[in-house]
Structures are given as C-alpha cells and as structure tokens.
PDB file of C-alpha atoms in Angstrom:
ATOM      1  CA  UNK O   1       5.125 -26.693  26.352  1.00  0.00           C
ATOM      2  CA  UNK O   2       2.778 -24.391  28.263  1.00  0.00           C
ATOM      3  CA  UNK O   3       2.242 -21.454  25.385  1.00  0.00           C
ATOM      4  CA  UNK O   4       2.216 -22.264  22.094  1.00  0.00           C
ATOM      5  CA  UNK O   5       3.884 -19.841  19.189  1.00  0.00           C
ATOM      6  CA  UNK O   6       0.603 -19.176  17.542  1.00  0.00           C
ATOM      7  CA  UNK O   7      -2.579 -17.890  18.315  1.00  0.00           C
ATOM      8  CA  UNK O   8      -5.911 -18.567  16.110  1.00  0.00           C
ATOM      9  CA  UNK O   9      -7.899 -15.871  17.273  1.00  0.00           C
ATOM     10  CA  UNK O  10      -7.998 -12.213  16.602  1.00  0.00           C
ATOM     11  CA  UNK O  11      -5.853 -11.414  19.824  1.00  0.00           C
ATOM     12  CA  UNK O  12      -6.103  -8.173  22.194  1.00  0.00           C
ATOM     13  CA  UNK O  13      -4.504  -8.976  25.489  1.00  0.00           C
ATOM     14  CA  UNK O  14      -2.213 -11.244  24.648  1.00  0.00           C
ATOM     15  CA  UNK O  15       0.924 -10.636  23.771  1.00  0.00           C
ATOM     16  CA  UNK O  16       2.101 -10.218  20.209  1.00  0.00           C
ATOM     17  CA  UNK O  17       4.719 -12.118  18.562  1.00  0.00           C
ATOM     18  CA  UNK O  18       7.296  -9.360  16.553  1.00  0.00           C
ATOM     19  CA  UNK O  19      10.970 -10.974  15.977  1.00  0.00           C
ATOM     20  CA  UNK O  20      13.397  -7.733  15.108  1.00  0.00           C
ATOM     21  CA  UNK O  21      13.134  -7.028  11.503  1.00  0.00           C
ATOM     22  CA  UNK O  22       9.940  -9.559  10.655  1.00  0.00           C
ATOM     23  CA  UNK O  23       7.491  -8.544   7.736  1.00  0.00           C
ATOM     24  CA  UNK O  24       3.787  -8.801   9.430  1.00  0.00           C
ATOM     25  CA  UNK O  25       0.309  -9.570   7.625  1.00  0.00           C
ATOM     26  CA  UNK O  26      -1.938  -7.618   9.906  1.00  0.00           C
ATOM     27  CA  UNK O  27      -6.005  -7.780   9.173  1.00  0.00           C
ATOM     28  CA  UNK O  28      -8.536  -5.584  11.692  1.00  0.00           C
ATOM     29  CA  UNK O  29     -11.734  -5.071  11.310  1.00  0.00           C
ATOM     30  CA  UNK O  30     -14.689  -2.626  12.001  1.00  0.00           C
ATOM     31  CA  UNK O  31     -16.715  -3.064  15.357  1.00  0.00           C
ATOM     32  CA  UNK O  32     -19.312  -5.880  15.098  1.00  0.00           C
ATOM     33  CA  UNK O  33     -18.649  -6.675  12.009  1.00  0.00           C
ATOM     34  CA  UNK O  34     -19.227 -10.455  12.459  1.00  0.00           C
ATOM     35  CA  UNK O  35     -22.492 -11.425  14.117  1.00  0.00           C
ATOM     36  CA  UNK O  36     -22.020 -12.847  17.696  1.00  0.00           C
ATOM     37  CA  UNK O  37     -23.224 -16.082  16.311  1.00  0.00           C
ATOM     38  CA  UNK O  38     -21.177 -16.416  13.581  1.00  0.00           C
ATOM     39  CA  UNK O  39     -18.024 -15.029  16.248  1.00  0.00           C
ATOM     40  CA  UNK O  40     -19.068 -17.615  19.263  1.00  0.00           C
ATOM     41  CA  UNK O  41     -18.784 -20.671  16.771  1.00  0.00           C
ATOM     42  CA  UNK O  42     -15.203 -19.395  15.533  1.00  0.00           C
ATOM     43  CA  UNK O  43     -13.852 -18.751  18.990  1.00  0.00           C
ATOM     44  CA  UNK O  44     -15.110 -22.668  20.222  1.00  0.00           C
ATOM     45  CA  UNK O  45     -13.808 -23.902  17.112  1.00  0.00           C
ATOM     46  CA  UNK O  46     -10.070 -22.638  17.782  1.00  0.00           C
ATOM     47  CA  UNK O  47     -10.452 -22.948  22.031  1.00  0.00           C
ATOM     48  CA  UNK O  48     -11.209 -26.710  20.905  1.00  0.00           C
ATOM     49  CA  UNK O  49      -8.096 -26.735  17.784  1.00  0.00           C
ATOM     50  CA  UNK O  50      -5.844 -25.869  20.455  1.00  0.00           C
ATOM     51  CA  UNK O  51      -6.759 -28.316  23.224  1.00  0.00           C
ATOM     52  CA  UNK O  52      -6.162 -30.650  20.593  1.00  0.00           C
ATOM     53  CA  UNK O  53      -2.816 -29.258  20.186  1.00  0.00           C
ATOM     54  CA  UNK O  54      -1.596 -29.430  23.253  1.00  0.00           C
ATOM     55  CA  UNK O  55      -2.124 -32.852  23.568  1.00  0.00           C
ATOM     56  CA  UNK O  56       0.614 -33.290  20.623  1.00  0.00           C
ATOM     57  CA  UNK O  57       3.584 -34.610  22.345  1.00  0.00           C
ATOM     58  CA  UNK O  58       5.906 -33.885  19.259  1.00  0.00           C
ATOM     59  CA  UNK O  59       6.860 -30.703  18.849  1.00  0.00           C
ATOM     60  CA  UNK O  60       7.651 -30.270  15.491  1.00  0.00           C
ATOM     61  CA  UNK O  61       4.616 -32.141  14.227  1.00  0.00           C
ATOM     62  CA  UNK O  62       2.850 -29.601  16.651  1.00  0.00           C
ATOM     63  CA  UNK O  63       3.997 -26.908  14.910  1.00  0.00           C
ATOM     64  CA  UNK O  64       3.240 -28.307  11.338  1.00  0.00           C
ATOM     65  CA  UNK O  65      -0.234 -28.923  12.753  1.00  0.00           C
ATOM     66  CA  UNK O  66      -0.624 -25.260  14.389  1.00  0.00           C
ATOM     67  CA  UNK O  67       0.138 -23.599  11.145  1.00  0.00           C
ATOM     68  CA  UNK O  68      -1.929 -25.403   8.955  1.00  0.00           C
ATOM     69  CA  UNK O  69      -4.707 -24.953  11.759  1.00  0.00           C
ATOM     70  CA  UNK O  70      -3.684 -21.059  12.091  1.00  0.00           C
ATOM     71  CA  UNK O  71      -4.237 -20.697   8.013  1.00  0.00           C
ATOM     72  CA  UNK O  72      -7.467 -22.351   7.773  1.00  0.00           C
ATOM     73  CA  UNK O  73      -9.101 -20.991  10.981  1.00  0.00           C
ATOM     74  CA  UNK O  74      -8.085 -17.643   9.168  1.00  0.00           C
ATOM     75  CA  UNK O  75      -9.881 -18.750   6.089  1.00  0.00           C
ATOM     76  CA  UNK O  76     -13.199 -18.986   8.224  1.00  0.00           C
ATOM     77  CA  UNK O  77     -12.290 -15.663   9.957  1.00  0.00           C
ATOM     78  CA  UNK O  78     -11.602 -13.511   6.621  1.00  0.00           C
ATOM     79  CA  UNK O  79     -14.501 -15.657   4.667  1.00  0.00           C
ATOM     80  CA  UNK O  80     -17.146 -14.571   7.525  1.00  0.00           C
ATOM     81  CA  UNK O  81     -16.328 -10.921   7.188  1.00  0.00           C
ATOM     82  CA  UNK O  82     -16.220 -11.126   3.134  1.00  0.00           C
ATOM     83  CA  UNK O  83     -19.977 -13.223   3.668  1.00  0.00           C
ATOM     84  CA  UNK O  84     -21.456 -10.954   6.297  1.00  0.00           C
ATOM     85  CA  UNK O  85     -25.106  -9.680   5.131  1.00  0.00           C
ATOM     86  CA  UNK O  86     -24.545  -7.548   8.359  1.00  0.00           C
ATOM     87  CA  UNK O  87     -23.045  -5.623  10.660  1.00  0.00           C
ATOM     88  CA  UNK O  88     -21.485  -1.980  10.032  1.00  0.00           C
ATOM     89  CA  UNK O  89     -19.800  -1.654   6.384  1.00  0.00           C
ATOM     90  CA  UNK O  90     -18.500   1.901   6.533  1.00  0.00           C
ATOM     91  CA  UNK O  91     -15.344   1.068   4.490  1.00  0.00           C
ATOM     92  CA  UNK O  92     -17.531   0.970   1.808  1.00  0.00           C
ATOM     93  CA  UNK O  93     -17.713   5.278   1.804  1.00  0.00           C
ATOM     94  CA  UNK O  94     -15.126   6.143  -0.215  1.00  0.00           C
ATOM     95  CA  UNK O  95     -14.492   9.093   2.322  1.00  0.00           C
ATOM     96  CA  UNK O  96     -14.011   6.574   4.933  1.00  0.00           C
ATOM     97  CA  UNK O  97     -11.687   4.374   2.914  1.00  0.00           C
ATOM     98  CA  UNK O  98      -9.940   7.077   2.046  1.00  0.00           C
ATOM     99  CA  UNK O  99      -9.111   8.032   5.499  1.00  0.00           C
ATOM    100  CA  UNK O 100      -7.851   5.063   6.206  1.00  0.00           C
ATOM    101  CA  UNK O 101      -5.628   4.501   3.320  1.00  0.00           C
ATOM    102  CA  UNK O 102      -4.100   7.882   3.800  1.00  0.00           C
ATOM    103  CA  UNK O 103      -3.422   6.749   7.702  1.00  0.00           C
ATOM    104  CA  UNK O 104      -1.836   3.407   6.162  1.00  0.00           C
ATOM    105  CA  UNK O 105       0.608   5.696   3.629  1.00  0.00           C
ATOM    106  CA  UNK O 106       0.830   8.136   6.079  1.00  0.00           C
ATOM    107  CA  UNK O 107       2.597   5.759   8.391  1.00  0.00           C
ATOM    108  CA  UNK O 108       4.959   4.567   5.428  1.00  0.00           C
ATOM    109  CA  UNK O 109       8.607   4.956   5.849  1.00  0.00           C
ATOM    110  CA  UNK O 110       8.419   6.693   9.268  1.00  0.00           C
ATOM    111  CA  UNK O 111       7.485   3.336  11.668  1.00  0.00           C
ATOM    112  CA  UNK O 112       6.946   1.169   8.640  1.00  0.00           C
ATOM    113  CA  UNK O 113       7.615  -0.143   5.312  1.00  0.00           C
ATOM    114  CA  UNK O 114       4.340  -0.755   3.684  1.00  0.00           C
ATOM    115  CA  UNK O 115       4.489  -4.088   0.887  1.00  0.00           C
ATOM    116  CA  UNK O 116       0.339  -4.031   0.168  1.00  0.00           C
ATOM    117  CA  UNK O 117      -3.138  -3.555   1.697  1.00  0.00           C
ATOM    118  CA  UNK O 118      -6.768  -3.785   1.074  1.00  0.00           C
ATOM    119  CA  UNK O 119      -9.685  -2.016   2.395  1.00  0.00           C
ATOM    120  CA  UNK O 120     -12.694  -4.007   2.076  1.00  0.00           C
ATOM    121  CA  UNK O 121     -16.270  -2.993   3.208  1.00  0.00           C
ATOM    122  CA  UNK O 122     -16.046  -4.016   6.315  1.00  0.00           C
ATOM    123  CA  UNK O 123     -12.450  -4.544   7.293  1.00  0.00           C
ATOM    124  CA  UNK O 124      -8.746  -4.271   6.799  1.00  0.00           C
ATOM    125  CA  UNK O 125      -5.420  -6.100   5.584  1.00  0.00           C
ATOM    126  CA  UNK O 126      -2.071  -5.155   5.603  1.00  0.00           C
ATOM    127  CA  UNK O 127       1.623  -6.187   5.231  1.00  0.00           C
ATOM    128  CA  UNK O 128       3.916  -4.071   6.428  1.00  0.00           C
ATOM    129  CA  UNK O 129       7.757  -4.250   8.001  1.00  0.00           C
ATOM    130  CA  UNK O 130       8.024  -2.612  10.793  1.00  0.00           C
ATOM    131  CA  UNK O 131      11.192  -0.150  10.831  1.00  0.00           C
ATOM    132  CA  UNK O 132      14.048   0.182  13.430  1.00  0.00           C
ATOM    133  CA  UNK O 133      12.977   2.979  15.606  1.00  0.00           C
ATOM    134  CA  UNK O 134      16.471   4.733  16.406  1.00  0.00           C
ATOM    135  CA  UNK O 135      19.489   5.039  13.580  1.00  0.00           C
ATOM    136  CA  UNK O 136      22.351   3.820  15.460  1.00  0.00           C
ATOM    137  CA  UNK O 137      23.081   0.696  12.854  1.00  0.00           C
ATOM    138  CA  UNK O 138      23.397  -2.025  14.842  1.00  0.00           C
ATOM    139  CA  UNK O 139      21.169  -4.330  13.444  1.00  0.00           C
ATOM    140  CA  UNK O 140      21.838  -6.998  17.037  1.00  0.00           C
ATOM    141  CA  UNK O 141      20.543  -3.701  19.103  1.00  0.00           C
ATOM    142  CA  UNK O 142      17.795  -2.197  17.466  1.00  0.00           C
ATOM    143  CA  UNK O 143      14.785  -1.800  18.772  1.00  0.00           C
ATOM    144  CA  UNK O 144      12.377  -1.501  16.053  1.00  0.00           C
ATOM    145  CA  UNK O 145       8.437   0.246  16.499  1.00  0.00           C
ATOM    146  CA  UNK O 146       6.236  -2.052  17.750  1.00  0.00           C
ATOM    147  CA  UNK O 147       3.608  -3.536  16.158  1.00  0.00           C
ATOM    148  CA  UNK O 148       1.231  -2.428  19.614  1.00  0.00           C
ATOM    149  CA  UNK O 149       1.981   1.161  18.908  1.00  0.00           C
ATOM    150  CA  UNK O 150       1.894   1.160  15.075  1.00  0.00           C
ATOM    151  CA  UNK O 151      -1.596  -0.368  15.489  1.00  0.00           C
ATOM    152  CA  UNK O 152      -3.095   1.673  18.055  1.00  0.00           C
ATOM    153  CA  UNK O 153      -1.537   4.991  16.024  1.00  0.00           C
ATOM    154  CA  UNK O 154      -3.376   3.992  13.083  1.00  0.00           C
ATOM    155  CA  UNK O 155      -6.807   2.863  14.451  1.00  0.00           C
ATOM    156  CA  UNK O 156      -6.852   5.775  16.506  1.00  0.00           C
ATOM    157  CA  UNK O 157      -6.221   8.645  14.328  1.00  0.00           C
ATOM    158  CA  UNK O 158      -8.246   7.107  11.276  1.00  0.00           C
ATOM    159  CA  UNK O 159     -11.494   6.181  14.143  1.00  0.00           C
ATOM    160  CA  UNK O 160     -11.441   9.818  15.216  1.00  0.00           C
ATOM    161  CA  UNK O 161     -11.542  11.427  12.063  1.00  0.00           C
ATOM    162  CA  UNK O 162     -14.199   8.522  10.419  1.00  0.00           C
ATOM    163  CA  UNK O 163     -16.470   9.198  13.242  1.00  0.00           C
ATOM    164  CA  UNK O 164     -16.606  12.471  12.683  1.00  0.00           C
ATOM    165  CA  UNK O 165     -16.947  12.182   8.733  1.00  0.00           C
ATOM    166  CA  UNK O 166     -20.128   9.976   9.891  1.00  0.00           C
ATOM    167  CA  UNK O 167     -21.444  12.414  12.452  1.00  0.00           C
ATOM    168  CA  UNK O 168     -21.418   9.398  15.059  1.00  0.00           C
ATOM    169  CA  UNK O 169     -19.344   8.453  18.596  1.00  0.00           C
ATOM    170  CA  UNK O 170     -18.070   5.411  19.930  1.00  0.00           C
ATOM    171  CA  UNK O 171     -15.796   2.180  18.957  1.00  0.00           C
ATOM    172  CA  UNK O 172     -14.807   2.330  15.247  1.00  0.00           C
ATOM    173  CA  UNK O 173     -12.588  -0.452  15.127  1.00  0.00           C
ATOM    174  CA  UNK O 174     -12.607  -3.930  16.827  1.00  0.00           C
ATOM    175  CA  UNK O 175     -10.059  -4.109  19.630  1.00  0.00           C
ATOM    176  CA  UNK O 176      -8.717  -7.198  18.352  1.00  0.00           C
ATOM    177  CA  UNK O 177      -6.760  -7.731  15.525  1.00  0.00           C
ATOM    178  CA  UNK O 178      -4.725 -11.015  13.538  1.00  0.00           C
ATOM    179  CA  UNK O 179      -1.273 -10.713  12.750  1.00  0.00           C
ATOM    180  CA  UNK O 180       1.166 -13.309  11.036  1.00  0.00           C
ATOM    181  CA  UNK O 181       4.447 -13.377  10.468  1.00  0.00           C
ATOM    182  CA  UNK O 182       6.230 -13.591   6.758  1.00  0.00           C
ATOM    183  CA  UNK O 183       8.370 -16.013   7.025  1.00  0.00           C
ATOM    184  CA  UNK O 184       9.888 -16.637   3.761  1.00  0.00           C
ATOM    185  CA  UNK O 185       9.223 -15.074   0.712  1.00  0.00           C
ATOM    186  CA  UNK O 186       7.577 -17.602  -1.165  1.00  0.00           C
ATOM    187  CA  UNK O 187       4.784 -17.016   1.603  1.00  0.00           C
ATOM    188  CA  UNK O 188       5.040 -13.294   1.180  1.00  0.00           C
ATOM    189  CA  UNK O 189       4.134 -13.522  -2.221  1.00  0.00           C
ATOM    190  CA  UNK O 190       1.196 -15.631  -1.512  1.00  0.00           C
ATOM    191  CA  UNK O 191      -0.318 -13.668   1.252  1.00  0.00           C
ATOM    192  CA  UNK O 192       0.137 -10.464  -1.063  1.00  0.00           C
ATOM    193  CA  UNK O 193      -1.463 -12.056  -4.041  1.00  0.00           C
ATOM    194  CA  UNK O 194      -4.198 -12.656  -1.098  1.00  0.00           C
ATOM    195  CA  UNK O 195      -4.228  -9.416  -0.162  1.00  0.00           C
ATOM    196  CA  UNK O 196      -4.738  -7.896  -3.605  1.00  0.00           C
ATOM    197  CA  UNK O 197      -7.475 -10.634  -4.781  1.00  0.00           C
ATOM    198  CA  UNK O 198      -9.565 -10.465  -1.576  1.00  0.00           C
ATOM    199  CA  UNK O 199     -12.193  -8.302  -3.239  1.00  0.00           C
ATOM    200  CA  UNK O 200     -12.269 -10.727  -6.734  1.00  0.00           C
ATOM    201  CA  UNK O 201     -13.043 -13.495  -4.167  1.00  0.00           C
ATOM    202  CA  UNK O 202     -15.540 -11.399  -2.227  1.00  0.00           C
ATOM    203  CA  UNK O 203     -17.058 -11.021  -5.305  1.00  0.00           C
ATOM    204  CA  UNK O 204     -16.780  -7.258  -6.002  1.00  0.00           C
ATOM    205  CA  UNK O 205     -14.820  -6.959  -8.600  1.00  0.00           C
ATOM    206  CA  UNK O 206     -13.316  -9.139 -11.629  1.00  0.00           C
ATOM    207  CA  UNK O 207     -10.152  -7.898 -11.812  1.00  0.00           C
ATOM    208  CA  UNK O 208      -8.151  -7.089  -8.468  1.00  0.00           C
ATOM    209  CA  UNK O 209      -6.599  -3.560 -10.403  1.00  0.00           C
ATOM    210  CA  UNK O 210     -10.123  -2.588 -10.448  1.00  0.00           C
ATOM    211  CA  UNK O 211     -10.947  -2.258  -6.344  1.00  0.00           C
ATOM    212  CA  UNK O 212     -10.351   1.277  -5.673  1.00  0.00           C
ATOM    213  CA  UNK O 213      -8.928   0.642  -2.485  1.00  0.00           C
ATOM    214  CA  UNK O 214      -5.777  -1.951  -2.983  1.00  0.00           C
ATOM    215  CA  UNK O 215      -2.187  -1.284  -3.034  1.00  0.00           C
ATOM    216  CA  UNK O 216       1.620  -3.203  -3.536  1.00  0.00           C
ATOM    217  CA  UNK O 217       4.524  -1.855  -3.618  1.00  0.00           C
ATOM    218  CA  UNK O 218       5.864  -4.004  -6.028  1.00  0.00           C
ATOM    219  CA  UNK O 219       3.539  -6.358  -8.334  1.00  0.00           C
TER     220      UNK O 219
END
C-alpha cells in the first residue's frame, strides 16, 4: 500500500479526502501561530509515525494504528496552539472573531451545513457537511462543493476584511489546514463536545456557554 488513507499533518498540497455526503471536522489556524520549534518537532514526530506505519504488513491493524496515531498527533497539534505564549492571537479581537464567525454562518446552507465551531485566540474549528452543489436528486451523481473551495472562500474573504480591520497586509491564515472525517455519530458527538469545550480546556472559560465565540446547531 503506497498512500495511506490518513494524513497527520496539517495538509496543503496534498490531496484531500471528501467521500460524497461526509460530515468534516476542519481546524485552521492563524499564520505562525506555532513557533517553528514547537512545528519542526510535530512534523518529525508524524514523518517518523508513518514510516512506522508503513512497515505494518496488516492492513486492518494499520488502519486501527493510523487512527489512533491521527487522534493523538492531533492532540499535540490543537494542545500547542491552546499552550502557545506566542505567535499572532488576533482571534482574540472580538471584531476579528466576529468576522470570521459571520464568514462561517455566512457560508451556512448555501455550500454547507454547519453542526458547530469555535474561534479560539489563535485558531479555528469547525464541523460542517458539505452540500450537493447542483439540485438534480440523484444522490449516486451529485457532485457536492468541495471542501478546497469552501476553504479557500472562507479564509479568503474573512483574511481580506481582518487585515484591513487591523490596518496590516500579508498572510492571515496558515495555508495548511486538518480535516477529519465523521464517521459515525457516536464520533460526531465527541468531536462536537470537543469543539464546544476547547476553550474550558484552554483554560478561558469555566463553562463552554460562556466563550463568546462557540456555536452547535443542536446541543
């Protein structure tokens, strides 16, 4: 097996994984938002988890191994941004926050249906569906918006108008970004009661309904 189904890394040029109809936990984050340090020892960490991996002749046990590496090298990921002591934390203007949740809502029903998200200081997650992007019913035919375009939509429009709410040019957002696919619901409800609780375990808040910048669709 030359190319396995998962990625550990926040990804840019390769290509994303997006089965029809999938619900997708997407995080992004702001532009050096995790000290090159801190981003070099991730990125030898999963380059040497998936050497390992491929060494695995069984592939099921491969792929029980993969996702339990994928969730815990995401663990290191999210708890380096929620630890950083540096780095730009923009998302912590409520003018900027608010530009980006109105691009997330904006976006709602038209190429997506949005489930939750949270805007933390100094990044961004999300779970989202993406819809089918013509009406013709046939659920074996339709091609649905990609998550590519989606992303670059979003990050775009809300980097244009934070820069200029900041009086600054240049990147806004990381390039890269980490999505996951849903795959049941039992794991949707755990990645949205992650979602929501991100800035109780950050330590801002107590109580999740207290973060200013959190939202579900259904609790």
């Amino acid at each position: 097996m030359n190319k396995l189904t998962y990625k550990l890394r926040y990804r840019r040029h390769l290509p994303h994984i997006q089965p029809p109809g999938a619900t997708l936990f997407v995080t992004f984050r702001l532009a050096g938002s995790i000290p090159q340090p801190v981003l070099q020892q991730l990125l030898a960490e999963a380059e040497q988890i998936d050497k390992t991996l491929r060494t695995m002749a069984n592939a099921a046990e491969r792929a029980q191994q993969a996702a339990l590496e994928q969730r815990r090298m995401f663990g290191k990921w999210d708890g380096a941004l929620d630890t950083a002591n540096s780095g730009p934390f923009w998302l912590r203007q409520k003018e900027i926050a608010r530009i980006v949740v109105d691009e997330m809502h904006r976006q709602d029903n038209q190429t997506y249906s949005l489930d939750a998200f949270c805007v933390m200081p100094n990044h961004v997650h999300m779970v989202f569906t993406p819809l089918p992007a013509n009406n013709n019913g046939d659920n074996q035919t339709e091609r649905y918006h990609a998550l590519s375009r989606i992303m670059q939509a979003l990050k775009g429009r809300s980097a244009i108008q934070a820069n200029a709410q900041l009086g600054r040019e240049g990147q806004f957002w990381q390039h890269e970004s980490y999505d996951h696919v849903i795959r049941d619901e039992d794991e949707w409800r755990r990645i949205v009661e992650y979602v929501l609780h991100n800035p109780v375990k950050a330590g801002l808040v107590n109580d999740w309904e207290d973060w200013p910048w959190t939202y579900c669709k259904s609790t």
